[in-house]
Amino acid sequence: MRMLKSILKVRWLSSLAFLAVMFIITGLINPDFFTYSNIIECFNSSVVFTLLAVGVAFVIMTGEIDVSIGSTMGLAAAIAGMLAQRGESWALMIVYSIIIGLLIGLVNGYGVAVLGVPSLIFTLGTTGIVRGLVYVFSGGKTTENFAGSFTNFGSQTLFGQITIYYTIVLVIVIITHLLLTQTRSGKYFIAVGDNVGGATLIGIPVTATKIVAYVLCGIFAAISGVAFASKYGQVNIVAGAGYEMSAIAACVLGGISLSGGLGNIAGAAIGAVIMSTISRLLVFIGLSSDFDNTIKGVMLITIVVVDALMQRRSAEAARRERLVARASGSAR
Amino acid sequence: MMGGNVNLKTNFVDGLKKFTKKWEFVLLLILLAEFAIFGAANFEKFFRITSIFSSITNFISICIISLFVTFVMITGGIDIQASSIVGLTSIVIGVLWSDAGLNIWTAVLLAIVTAGICGALSGFFVAYCGVQPMVVTLGGSFLFSGLALLISGLSKTPAYQGISGFPGKNELGEFISFRALGKMLVFDLIPIQIIIYVALIVITYLMLHKSRYGRRVFLVGVNRQAAEYSGINSRWIIMSTYILTGIGAAIAGVLLTANVDSAKYNLGSTFTLSIITAVVLGGTLSTGGKGSITGTALAAIIICILRYGLPLCFGISNQNLDLPIGIMLVVVVALRAYFAQGKRPVFRRKEKDCAVPK
């Protein structure tokens, strides 16, 4: 029981448990689901969302938000697609997307951290600008007809049916997770999100941390664009619209608090798998995919409401404990 | 008598001076500048009153919803589910009318009630459970758009097609009954949506700036604890703003359905960012406590005119409009933040967050 409680306290572990429960329920309803390849496929298909969610997790941890990731992804995907049409190399696409992400991240970071514009509003503005740039670059047309090697790359598997993409993403997730939980400067993100004033007072460079968070977020979103283009084989001009909301929801499902200072990267990655796997599980349960958004919404609301109520209860319990301790202290 | 006159005059001048320091004044200048620039570029095409009106009609949902979202943002919340309530309202009207065979006006009424309940649900979680408004309404936007899709499955019309053929054309080809809400021209000139919009501006203005309810909304936004101590039921106030937004979204949904003669589950799904843009550009503080209906209304009209004028006068294609609107939003908020920076203490926002009772 104590072990169960301590697991529930580690927020990303409870997200993982939630994912496992989802799998088990699906498997109980339809035993066909319980094959190795089905479960692996759930992870493989979450590449784009995982990258987006991990990126935006940096920003959310610092207590800000970034809604421009969807259009950043769209822009990077369109440009990667154009390079793929010419048969350019992978390295070039990654370099381009890093540059795109860096620039957008710097603009967002400057506006939010230096100018002090509320983050939702500023990134809303950059959403419009970046989406406009997608139209400008693609000329309003769908980018398609990529070189075969580009689209095939995504479906190649390494060991145990895990695609190259998911392997790369997994490595990135593990590295960033360790960097953020084990290194000194990695902990700055959480510290800034938890208490800006306190972080400033103990000498954490708040402005720089926020800018770095936005830059990382932009780069991750842009790289997810390359994965998107390769996965779907064509890039629409509205590609990625609405993805930002799913990515933010994934972070929330992974136990990252939108007020900042709580959560970690592993949680974001698991939340992304939950988010992108629901429609797949629905097929196995035998419901139409029309239920997709309804279930996502119910789940999201239930989880955050339960979380809020539990936090309130634990805060009250802590207060009561303090009062009791004080009372017994003064009695002595 | 003379004294009174002089007094009135100085009052007026003082009022004008005060007004020039307000954000609404800047918005008015931007609007005038738009008219001047577009007028200079292409006078004859731009200053056609019917096309200006129809540009606002195209944008009417965002204009209307942003009025109500202003309430939510003044209390320090945010509402990103309104756009999915538009689609839900539309499909509820369609299914109740065409498949359940209800009278169209009963269907409209039931749809508005549904939307109010949707708003109340999210409002309840925000106000009474203390969940962050952004997350709840994010969940709400998934939930309500999902529900809209499910409800459209109840209809015999395929979801992608949309339910059409609403009542409302007599033998003379005039729009009557339900369709009149979307197509009627008052005095053969002004679209009925604009009349409704103006009426809603007046109503929301009176509610927010002239009524006791409005003062409470502001006080809850400025300092929730103080509001609570002065006997205001802050939870109910917060919840009520979400109900209002739901109803506002429903009104927009009704007008849109009547206008396009099609009840579809995904009507309005792209409005979210535009709504927030209008509210924020209107000077409402996203941290709460400050904002005005006139500002929101002016900002919404500024965006309308921009969307109307740019393609007409400078040949920018409709698809490219996100770019200039985004640039405008970023430049305006950045400039505002830059000029406000000297005036505000560094940690003000965080301090206020802490002041809200959890």
mmCIF file of C-alpha atoms in Angstrom, chain A:
data_model
loop_
_atom_site.group_PDB
_atom_site.id
_atom_site.type_symbol
_atom_site.label_atom_id
_atom_site.label_comp_id
_atom_site.label_asym_id
_atom_site.label_seq_id
_atom_site.Cartn_x
_atom_site.Cartn_y
_atom_site.Cartn_z
ATOM 1 C CA MET A 1 0.000 0.000 0.000
ATOM 2 C CA ARG A 2 2.776 2.369 0.913
ATOM 3 C CA MET A 3 4.522 1.464 -2.298
ATOM 4 C CA LEU A 4 1.336 2.199 -4.234
ATOM 5 C CA LYS A 5 1.101 5.586 -2.571
ATOM 6 C CA SER A 6 4.691 6.456 -3.332
ATOM 7 C CA ILE A 7 4.152 5.437 -6.957
ATOM 8 C CA LEU A 8 1.096 7.672 -7.164
ATOM 9 C CA LYS A 9 3.213 10.516 -5.849
ATOM 10 C CA VAL A 10 5.652 10.212 -8.734
ATOM 11 C CA ARG A 11 3.369 11.783 -11.230
ATOM 12 C CA TRP A 12 4.793 10.321 -14.407
ATOM 13 C CA LEU A 13 4.583 6.821 -12.962
ATOM 14 C CA SER A 14 0.891 7.262 -12.363
ATOM 15 C CA SER A 15 0.548 8.357 -15.989
ATOM 16 C CA LEU A 16 2.363 5.207 -17.017
ATOM 17 C CA ALA A 17 0.009 3.179 -14.824
ATOM 18 C CA PHE A 18 -2.898 4.920 -16.500
ATOM 19 C CA LEU A 19 -1.575 3.969 -19.926
ATOM 20 C CA ALA A 20 -1.178 0.370 -18.763
ATOM 21 C CA VAL A 21 -4.765 0.359 -17.470
ATOM 22 C CA MET A 22 -5.939 1.648 -20.847
ATOM 23 C CA PHE A 23 -4.103 -1.172 -22.585
ATOM 24 C CA ILE A 24 -5.460 -3.780 -20.188
ATOM 25 C CA ILE A 25 -9.067 -2.599 -20.543
ATOM 26 C CA THR A 26 -8.744 -2.691 -24.316
ATOM 27 C CA GLY A 27 -7.226 -6.145 -24.095
ATOM 28 C CA LEU A 28 -10.011 -7.410 -21.846
ATOM 29 C CA ILE A 29 -12.665 -6.208 -24.261
ATOM 30 C CA ASN A 30 -10.854 -7.437 -27.321
ATOM 31 C CA PRO A 31 -8.117 -10.043 -26.675
ATOM 32 C CA ASP A 32 -6.841 -9.573 -30.229
ATOM 33 C CA PHE A 33 -5.202 -6.387 -29.027
ATOM 34 C CA PHE A 34 -2.692 -8.221 -26.877
ATOM 35 C CA THR A 35 -0.008 -8.782 -29.459
ATOM 36 C CA TYR A 36 3.478 -7.392 -29.329
ATOM 37 C CA SER A 37 3.189 -5.532 -32.611
ATOM 38 C CA ASN A 38 -0.093 -3.843 -31.643
ATOM 39 C CA ILE A 39 1.364 -2.428 -28.468
ATOM 40 C CA ILE A 40 4.627 -1.379 -30.115
ATOM 41 C CA GLU A 41 2.641 0.295 -32.875
ATOM 42 C CA CYS A 42 0.935 2.484 -30.269
ATOM 43 C CA PHE A 43 4.351 3.858 -29.363
ATOM 44 C CA ASN A 44 5.648 4.050 -32.915
ATOM 45 C CA SER A 45 2.714 6.139 -34.075
ATOM 46 C CA SER A 46 3.179 8.728 -31.346
ATOM 47 C CA VAL A 47 6.469 10.138 -32.655
ATOM 48 C CA VAL A 48 5.141 13.524 -33.793
ATOM 49 C CA PHE A 49 3.137 14.127 -30.632
ATOM 50 C CA THR A 50 5.952 13.005 -28.379
ATOM 51 C CA LEU A 51 8.346 15.521 -29.896
ATOM 52 C CA LEU A 52 5.763 18.305 -29.675
ATOM 53 C CA ALA A 53 4.803 17.455 -26.103
ATOM 54 C CA VAL A 54 8.390 17.171 -24.893
ATOM 55 C CA GLY A 55 9.201 20.519 -26.470
ATOM 56 C CA VAL A 56 6.274 22.352 -25.008
ATOM 57 C CA ALA A 57 6.921 20.674 -21.645
ATOM 58 C CA PHE A 58 10.038 22.833 -21.206
ATOM 59 C CA VAL A 59 7.950 25.956 -21.618
ATOM 60 C CA ILE A 60 5.078 24.748 -19.454
ATOM 61 C CA MET A 61 7.491 23.824 -16.666
ATOM 62 C CA THR A 62 8.692 27.407 -16.534
ATOM 63 C CA GLY A 63 5.083 28.473 -16.051
ATOM 64 C CA GLU A 64 4.523 29.850 -19.531
ATOM 65 C CA ILE A 65 2.752 28.423 -22.555
ATOM 66 C CA ASP A 66 3.467 28.143 -26.271
ATOM 67 C CA VAL A 67 0.597 27.737 -28.717
ATOM 68 C CA SER A 68 2.750 28.426 -31.781
ATOM 69 C CA ILE A 69 4.178 24.890 -31.913
ATOM 70 C CA GLY A 70 1.492 23.629 -34.278
ATOM 71 C CA SER A 71 2.326 26.182 -36.925
ATOM 72 C CA THR A 72 6.072 25.855 -36.288
ATOM 73 C CA MET A 73 5.628 22.182 -37.016
ATOM 74 C CA GLY A 74 3.657 23.026 -40.156
ATOM 75 C CA LEU A 75 6.368 25.402 -41.402
ATOM 76 C CA ALA A 76 9.186 22.939 -40.765
ATOM 77 C CA ALA A 77 7.170 20.169 -42.394
ATOM 78 C CA ALA A 78 6.504 22.276 -45.479
ATOM 79 C CA ILE A 79 10.167 23.189 -45.831
ATOM 80 C CA ALA A 80 11.320 19.622 -45.190
ATOM 81 C CA GLY A 81 8.821 18.540 -47.836
ATOM 82 C CA MET A 82 10.216 20.976 -50.356
ATOM 83 C CA LEU A 83 13.725 19.708 -49.672
ATOM 84 C CA ALA A 84 12.473 16.140 -49.976
ATOM 85 C CA GLN A 85 10.989 16.903 -53.386
ATOM 86 C CA ARG A 86 14.471 17.815 -54.549
ATOM 87 C CA GLY A 87 15.870 14.701 -52.938
ATOM 88 C CA GLU A 88 18.028 16.627 -50.488
ATOM 89 C CA SER A 89 19.651 14.881 -47.568
ATOM 90 C CA TRP A 90 18.362 14.337 -44.066
ATOM 91 C CA ALA A 91 21.066 16.339 -42.426
ATOM 92 C CA LEU A 92 20.040 19.417 -44.381
ATOM 93 C CA MET A 93 16.400 19.085 -43.291
ATOM 94 C CA ILE A 94 17.388 18.752 -39.668
ATOM 95 C CA VAL A 95 19.694 21.773 -39.959
ATOM 96 C CA TYR A 96 16.922 23.821 -41.551
ATOM 97 C CA SER A 97 14.387 22.805 -38.942
ATOM 98 C CA ILE A 98 16.769 23.585 -36.114
ATOM 99 C CA ILE A 99 17.282 27.046 -37.603
ATOM 100 C CA ILE A 100 13.518 27.561 -37.955
ATOM 101 C CA GLY A 101 12.860 26.385 -34.415
ATOM 102 C CA LEU A 102 15.690 28.496 -33.062
ATOM 103 C CA LEU A 103 14.445 31.678 -34.719
ATOM 104 C CA ILE A 104 10.811 31.203 -33.698
ATOM 105 C CA GLY A 105 11.884 30.226 -30.200
ATOM 106 C CA LEU A 106 14.084 33.298 -29.879
ATOM 107 C CA VAL A 107 11.247 35.582 -30.969
ATOM 108 C CA ASN A 108 8.836 33.937 -28.534
ATOM 109 C CA GLY A 109 11.377 33.962 -25.745
ATOM 110 C CA TYR A 110 12.239 37.600 -26.319
ATOM 111 C CA GLY A 111 8.597 38.644 -26.310
ATOM 112 C CA VAL A 112 7.685 36.670 -23.227
ATOM 113 C CA ALA A 113 10.807 36.829 -21.077
ATOM 114 C CA VAL A 114 12.284 40.201 -22.015
ATOM 115 C CA LEU A 115 9.263 42.269 -23.003
ATOM 116 C CA GLY A 116 7.036 40.566 -20.474
ATOM 117 C CA VAL A 117 4.036 40.020 -22.734
ATOM 118 C CA PRO A 118 1.731 37.277 -21.384
ATOM 119 C CA SER A 119 2.879 34.110 -23.103
ATOM 120 C CA LEU A 120 -0.471 32.906 -24.432
ATOM 121 C CA ILE A 121 -0.999 36.186 -26.224
ATOM 122 C CA PHE A 122 2.465 36.563 -27.624
ATOM 123 C CA THR A 123 2.653 33.031 -28.965
ATOM 124 C CA LEU A 124 -0.845 33.471 -30.362
ATOM 125 C CA GLY A 125 0.554 36.306 -32.444
ATOM 126 C CA THR A 126 3.534 34.266 -33.616
ATOM 127 C CA THR A 127 1.114 31.439 -34.480
ATOM 128 C CA GLY A 128 -0.518 33.739 -37.006
ATOM 129 C CA ILE A 129 2.814 34.927 -38.363
ATOM 130 C CA VAL A 130 4.309 31.455 -38.739
ATOM 131 C CA ARG A 131 1.122 30.085 -40.293
ATOM 132 C CA GLY A 132 1.266 32.985 -42.735
ATOM 133 C CA LEU A 133 4.850 32.037 -43.565
ATOM 134 C CA VAL A 134 3.677 28.502 -44.370
ATOM 135 C CA TYR A 135 1.373 29.979 -47.002
ATOM 136 C CA VAL A 136 4.152 32.175 -48.328
ATOM 137 C CA PHE A 137 6.688 29.341 -48.607
ATOM 138 C CA SER A 138 4.374 26.712 -50.016
ATOM 139 C CA GLY A 139 2.505 29.131 -52.272
ATOM 140 C CA GLY A 140 -0.758 27.869 -50.797
ATOM 141 C CA LYS A 141 -0.293 24.414 -52.303
ATOM 142 C CA THR A 142 0.009 21.025 -50.669
ATOM 143 C CA THR A 143 3.616 19.858 -50.729
ATOM 144 C CA GLU A 144 3.814 16.256 -51.903
ATOM 145 C CA ASN A 145 5.596 13.759 -54.166
ATOM 146 C CA PHE A 146 8.570 13.258 -51.904
ATOM 147 C CA ALA A 147 11.526 11.126 -52.818
ATOM 148 C CA GLY A 148 10.814 7.519 -51.836
ATOM 149 C CA SER A 149 13.779 7.209 -49.528
ATOM 150 C CA PHE A 150 12.377 10.011 -47.374
ATOM 151 C CA THR A 151 8.984 8.431 -46.757
ATOM 152 C CA ASN A 152 10.371 4.907 -46.451
ATOM 153 C CA PHE A 153 12.834 5.917 -43.784
ATOM 154 C CA GLY A 154 10.099 6.289 -41.200
ATOM 155 C CA SER A 155 8.748 2.789 -41.654
ATOM 156 C CA GLN A 156 12.116 1.073 -41.297
ATOM 157 C CA THR A 157 12.388 -0.790 -38.044
ATOM 158 C CA LEU A 158 15.428 -1.447 -35.945
ATOM 159 C CA PHE A 159 15.185 -4.084 -33.247
ATOM 160 C CA GLY A 160 11.931 -5.568 -32.066
ATOM 161 C CA GLN A 161 9.757 -3.650 -34.563
ATOM 162 C CA ILE A 162 10.559 -0.260 -33.069
ATOM 163 C CA THR A 163 10.932 2.264 -35.880
ATOM 164 C CA ILE A 164 14.082 4.305 -36.292
ATOM 165 C CA TYR A 165 12.064 7.398 -35.472
ATOM 166 C CA TYR A 166 10.811 6.127 -32.180
ATOM 167 C CA THR A 167 14.274 4.940 -31.259
ATOM 168 C CA ILE A 168 15.665 8.401 -31.895
ATOM 169 C CA VAL A 169 12.809 10.003 -29.993
ATOM 170 C CA LEU A 170 13.237 7.580 -27.120
ATOM 171 C CA VAL A 171 16.928 8.413 -26.855
ATOM 172 C CA ILE A 172 16.153 12.135 -26.917
ATOM 173 C CA VAL A 173 13.464 11.735 -24.248
ATOM 174 C CA ILE A 174 15.755 9.761 -21.947
ATOM 175 C CA ILE A 175 18.639 12.212 -22.366
ATOM 176 C CA THR A 176 16.515 15.300 -21.780
ATOM 177 C CA HIS A 177 14.748 13.659 -18.856
ATOM 178 C CA LEU A 178 18.071 12.898 -17.206
ATOM 179 C CA LEU A 179 19.443 16.353 -17.993
ATOM 180 C CA LEU A 180 16.441 17.997 -16.421
ATOM 181 C CA THR A 181 16.269 15.876 -13.311
ATOM 182 C CA GLN A 182 19.953 15.263 -12.633
ATOM 183 C CA THR A 183 21.857 18.381 -13.613
ATOM 184 C CA ARG A 184 21.998 21.697 -11.881
ATOM 185 C CA SER A 185 20.986 23.904 -14.778
ATOM 186 C CA GLY A 186 18.351 21.380 -15.846
ATOM 187 C CA LYS A 187 16.529 22.029 -12.618
ATOM 188 C CA TYR A 188 16.349 25.736 -13.403
ATOM 189 C CA PHE A 189 13.239 25.163 -15.538
ATOM 190 C CA ILE A 190 11.237 23.721 -12.660
ATOM 191 C CA ALA A 191 12.642 26.276 -10.232
ATOM 192 C CA VAL A 192 11.607 29.201 -12.419
ATOM 193 C CA GLY A 193 8.145 27.764 -12.884
ATOM 194 C CA ASP A 194 7.700 27.058 -9.209
ATOM 195 C CA ASN A 195 8.673 30.458 -7.874
ATOM 196 C CA VAL A 196 10.004 33.217 -10.113
ATOM 197 C CA GLY A 197 10.843 35.531 -7.245
ATOM 198 C CA GLY A 198 12.671 32.849 -5.313
ATOM 199 C CA ALA A 199 14.563 31.723 -8.393
ATOM 200 C CA THR A 200 15.726 35.284 -9.039
ATOM 201 C CA LEU A 201 16.834 35.714 -5.455
ATOM 202 C CA ILE A 202 19.028 32.613 -5.439
ATOM 203 C CA GLY A 203 20.669 33.730 -8.658
ATOM 204 C CA ILE A 204 18.979 31.674 -11.352
ATOM 205 C CA PRO A 205 19.011 33.547 -14.666
ATOM 206 C CA VAL A 206 15.222 33.620 -15.089
ATOM 207 C CA THR A 207 15.107 35.451 -18.417
ATOM 208 C CA ALA A 208 17.750 33.226 -19.993
ATOM 209 C CA THR A 209 16.052 30.072 -18.722
ATOM 210 C CA LYS A 210 12.754 31.090 -20.252
ATOM 211 C CA ILE A 211 14.378 31.959 -23.571
ATOM 212 C CA VAL A 212 16.179 28.608 -23.619
ATOM 213 C CA ALA A 213 12.875 26.869 -22.884
ATOM 214 C CA TYR A 214 11.227 28.572 -25.851
ATOM 215 C CA VAL A 215 14.171 27.842 -28.139
ATOM 216 C CA LEU A 216 14.143 24.165 -27.193
ATOM 217 C CA CYS A 217 10.385 24.095 -27.667
ATOM 218 C CA GLY A 218 10.705 25.611 -31.135
ATOM 219 C CA ILE A 219 13.463 23.199 -32.152
ATOM 220 C CA PHE A 220 11.525 20.160 -30.961
ATOM 221 C CA ALA A 221 8.404 21.351 -32.764
ATOM 222 C CA ALA A 222 10.373 21.939 -35.970
ATOM 223 C CA ILE A 223 11.976 18.499 -35.827
ATOM 224 C CA SER A 224 8.555 16.961 -35.313
ATOM 225 C CA GLY A 225 7.655 18.668 -38.580
ATOM 226 C CA VAL A 226 10.291 16.598 -40.402
ATOM 227 C CA ALA A 227 8.869 13.448 -38.825
ATOM 228 C CA PHE A 228 5.368 14.559 -39.833
ATOM 229 C CA ALA A 229 6.337 15.100 -43.467
ATOM 230 C CA SER A 230 8.064 11.748 -43.638
ATOM 231 C CA LYS A 231 5.197 9.926 -41.944
ATOM 232 C CA TYR A 232 2.307 11.283 -44.000
ATOM 233 C CA GLY A 233 4.078 11.827 -47.295
ATOM 234 C CA GLN A 234 2.344 15.156 -47.918
ATOM 235 C CA VAL A 235 2.127 18.485 -46.151
ATOM 236 C CA ASN A 236 -1.092 20.433 -46.225
ATOM 237 C CA ILE A 237 -0.979 24.211 -45.672
ATOM 238 C CA VAL A 238 -2.910 23.806 -42.433
ATOM 239 C CA ALA A 239 -0.743 20.898 -41.274
ATOM 240 C CA GLY A 240 -0.353 20.960 -37.522
ATOM 241 C CA ALA A 241 -3.250 23.315 -36.793
ATOM 242 C CA GLY A 242 -4.786 22.158 -33.525
ATOM 243 C CA TYR A 243 -1.776 19.986 -32.683
ATOM 244 C CA GLU A 244 -0.679 22.521 -30.089
ATOM 245 C CA MET A 245 -3.779 21.835 -28.034
ATOM 246 C CA SER A 246 -3.243 18.082 -28.198
ATOM 247 C CA ALA A 247 0.384 18.517 -27.181
ATOM 248 C CA ILE A 248 -0.568 20.698 -24.221
ATOM 249 C CA ALA A 249 -3.226 18.167 -23.245
ATOM 250 C CA ALA A 250 -0.576 15.437 -23.473
ATOM 251 C CA CYS A 251 1.598 17.366 -21.031
ATOM 252 C CA VAL A 252 -1.319 17.686 -18.618
ATOM 253 C CA LEU A 253 -2.052 13.962 -18.902
ATOM 254 C CA GLY A 254 1.625 13.342 -18.176
ATOM 255 C CA GLY A 255 1.359 15.154 -14.873
ATOM 256 C CA ILE A 256 2.825 18.529 -15.821
ATOM 257 C CA SER A 257 1.048 21.381 -14.110
ATOM 258 C CA LEU A 258 0.096 24.278 -16.375
ATOM 259 C CA SER A 259 0.942 26.730 -13.617
ATOM 260 C CA GLY A 260 4.528 25.561 -13.842
ATOM 261 C CA GLY A 261 7.056 24.021 -11.517
ATOM 262 C CA LEU A 262 5.698 20.508 -11.550
ATOM 263 C CA GLY A 263 6.284 17.544 -13.848
ATOM 264 C CA ASN A 264 9.003 16.136 -16.054
ATOM 265 C CA ILE A 265 9.871 15.087 -19.575
ATOM 266 C CA ALA A 266 9.083 11.401 -19.181
ATOM 267 C CA GLY A 267 5.559 12.389 -18.184
ATOM 268 C CA ALA A 268 5.151 14.469 -21.318
ATOM 269 C CA ALA A 269 6.299 11.553 -23.475
ATOM 270 C CA ILE A 270 3.844 9.162 -21.822
ATOM 271 C CA GLY A 271 1.043 11.702 -22.067
ATOM 272 C CA ALA A 272 1.736 11.977 -25.788
ATOM 273 C CA VAL A 273 1.428 8.215 -26.185
ATOM 274 C CA ILE A 274 -1.890 8.278 -24.293
ATOM 275 C CA MET A 275 -3.148 11.114 -26.444
ATOM 276 C CA SER A 276 -2.219 9.604 -29.790
ATOM 277 C CA THR A 277 -3.185 6.063 -28.929
ATOM 278 C CA ILE A 278 -6.812 6.630 -27.925
ATOM 279 C CA SER A 279 -8.217 6.509 -31.441
ATOM 280 C CA ARG A 280 -6.280 3.310 -32.106
ATOM 281 C CA LEU A 281 -7.634 1.683 -28.944
ATOM 282 C CA LEU A 282 -11.179 2.735 -29.847
ATOM 283 C CA VAL A 283 -10.936 0.683 -33.016
ATOM 284 C CA PHE A 284 -10.050 -2.390 -30.973
ATOM 285 C CA ILE A 285 -12.853 -1.742 -28.488
ATOM 286 C CA GLY A 286 -15.244 -1.535 -31.405
ATOM 287 C CA LEU A 287 -16.326 2.069 -31.072
ATOM 288 C CA SER A 288 -16.138 4.398 -34.015
ATOM 289 C CA SER A 289 -13.374 6.967 -34.026
ATOM 290 C CA ASP A 290 -16.120 9.578 -33.640
ATOM 291 C CA PHE A 291 -15.765 8.999 -29.907
ATOM 292 C CA ASP A 292 -12.149 10.125 -30.031
ATOM 293 C CA ASN A 293 -12.521 13.746 -28.940
ATOM 294 C CA THR A 294 -15.302 13.056 -26.462
ATOM 295 C CA ILE A 295 -13.174 10.524 -24.635
ATOM 296 C CA LYS A 296 -10.112 12.766 -24.744
ATOM 297 C CA GLY A 297 -12.150 15.600 -23.259
ATOM 298 C CA VAL A 298 -13.748 13.497 -20.539
ATOM 299 C CA MET A 299 -10.387 12.012 -19.631
ATOM 300 C CA LEU A 300 -8.609 15.338 -19.515
ATOM 301 C CA ILE A 301 -11.279 16.991 -17.385
ATOM 302 C CA THR A 302 -11.594 14.021 -15.042
ATOM 303 C CA ILE A 303 -7.858 13.806 -14.506
ATOM 304 C CA VAL A 304 -7.312 17.485 -13.811
ATOM 305 C CA VAL A 305 -10.355 17.739 -11.547
ATOM 306 C CA VAL A 306 -9.333 14.677 -9.540
ATOM 307 C CA ASP A 307 -5.791 16.007 -9.385
ATOM 308 C CA ALA A 308 -6.956 19.406 -8.163
ATOM 309 C CA LEU A 309 -9.226 17.882 -5.529
ATOM 310 C CA MET A 310 -6.482 15.550 -4.316
ATOM 311 C CA GLN A 311 -4.021 18.402 -4.082
ATOM 312 C CA ARG A 312 -6.485 20.465 -2.143
ATOM 313 C CA ARG A 313 -7.064 17.579 0.236
ATOM 314 C CA SER A 314 -3.372 16.984 0.793
ATOM 315 C CA ALA A 315 -2.816 20.715 1.334
ATOM 316 C CA GLU A 316 -5.551 20.731 3.963
ATOM 317 C CA ALA A 317 -4.138 17.620 5.607
ATOM 318 C CA ALA A 318 -0.720 19.269 5.758
ATOM 319 C CA ARG A 319 -2.250 22.360 7.312
ATOM 320 C CA ARG A 320 -4.067 20.303 9.904
ATOM 321 C CA GLU A 321 -0.838 18.484 10.709
ATOM 322 C CA ARG A 322 0.961 21.777 11.189
ATOM 323 C CA LEU A 323 -1.775 23.044 13.486
ATOM 324 C CA VAL A 324 -1.716 19.851 15.524
ATOM 325 C CA ALA A 325 2.058 19.997 15.771
ATOM 326 C CA ARG A 326 1.924 23.611 16.876
ATOM 327 C CA ALA A 327 -0.775 22.870 19.458
ATOM 328 C CA SER A 328 1.119 19.939 20.939
ATOM 329 C CA GLY A 329 4.326 21.971 20.846
ATOM 330 C CA SER A 330 2.832 24.800 22.897
ATOM 331 C CA ALA A 331 1.230 22.361 25.342
ATOM 332 C CA ARG A 332 4.634 21.065 26.274
#
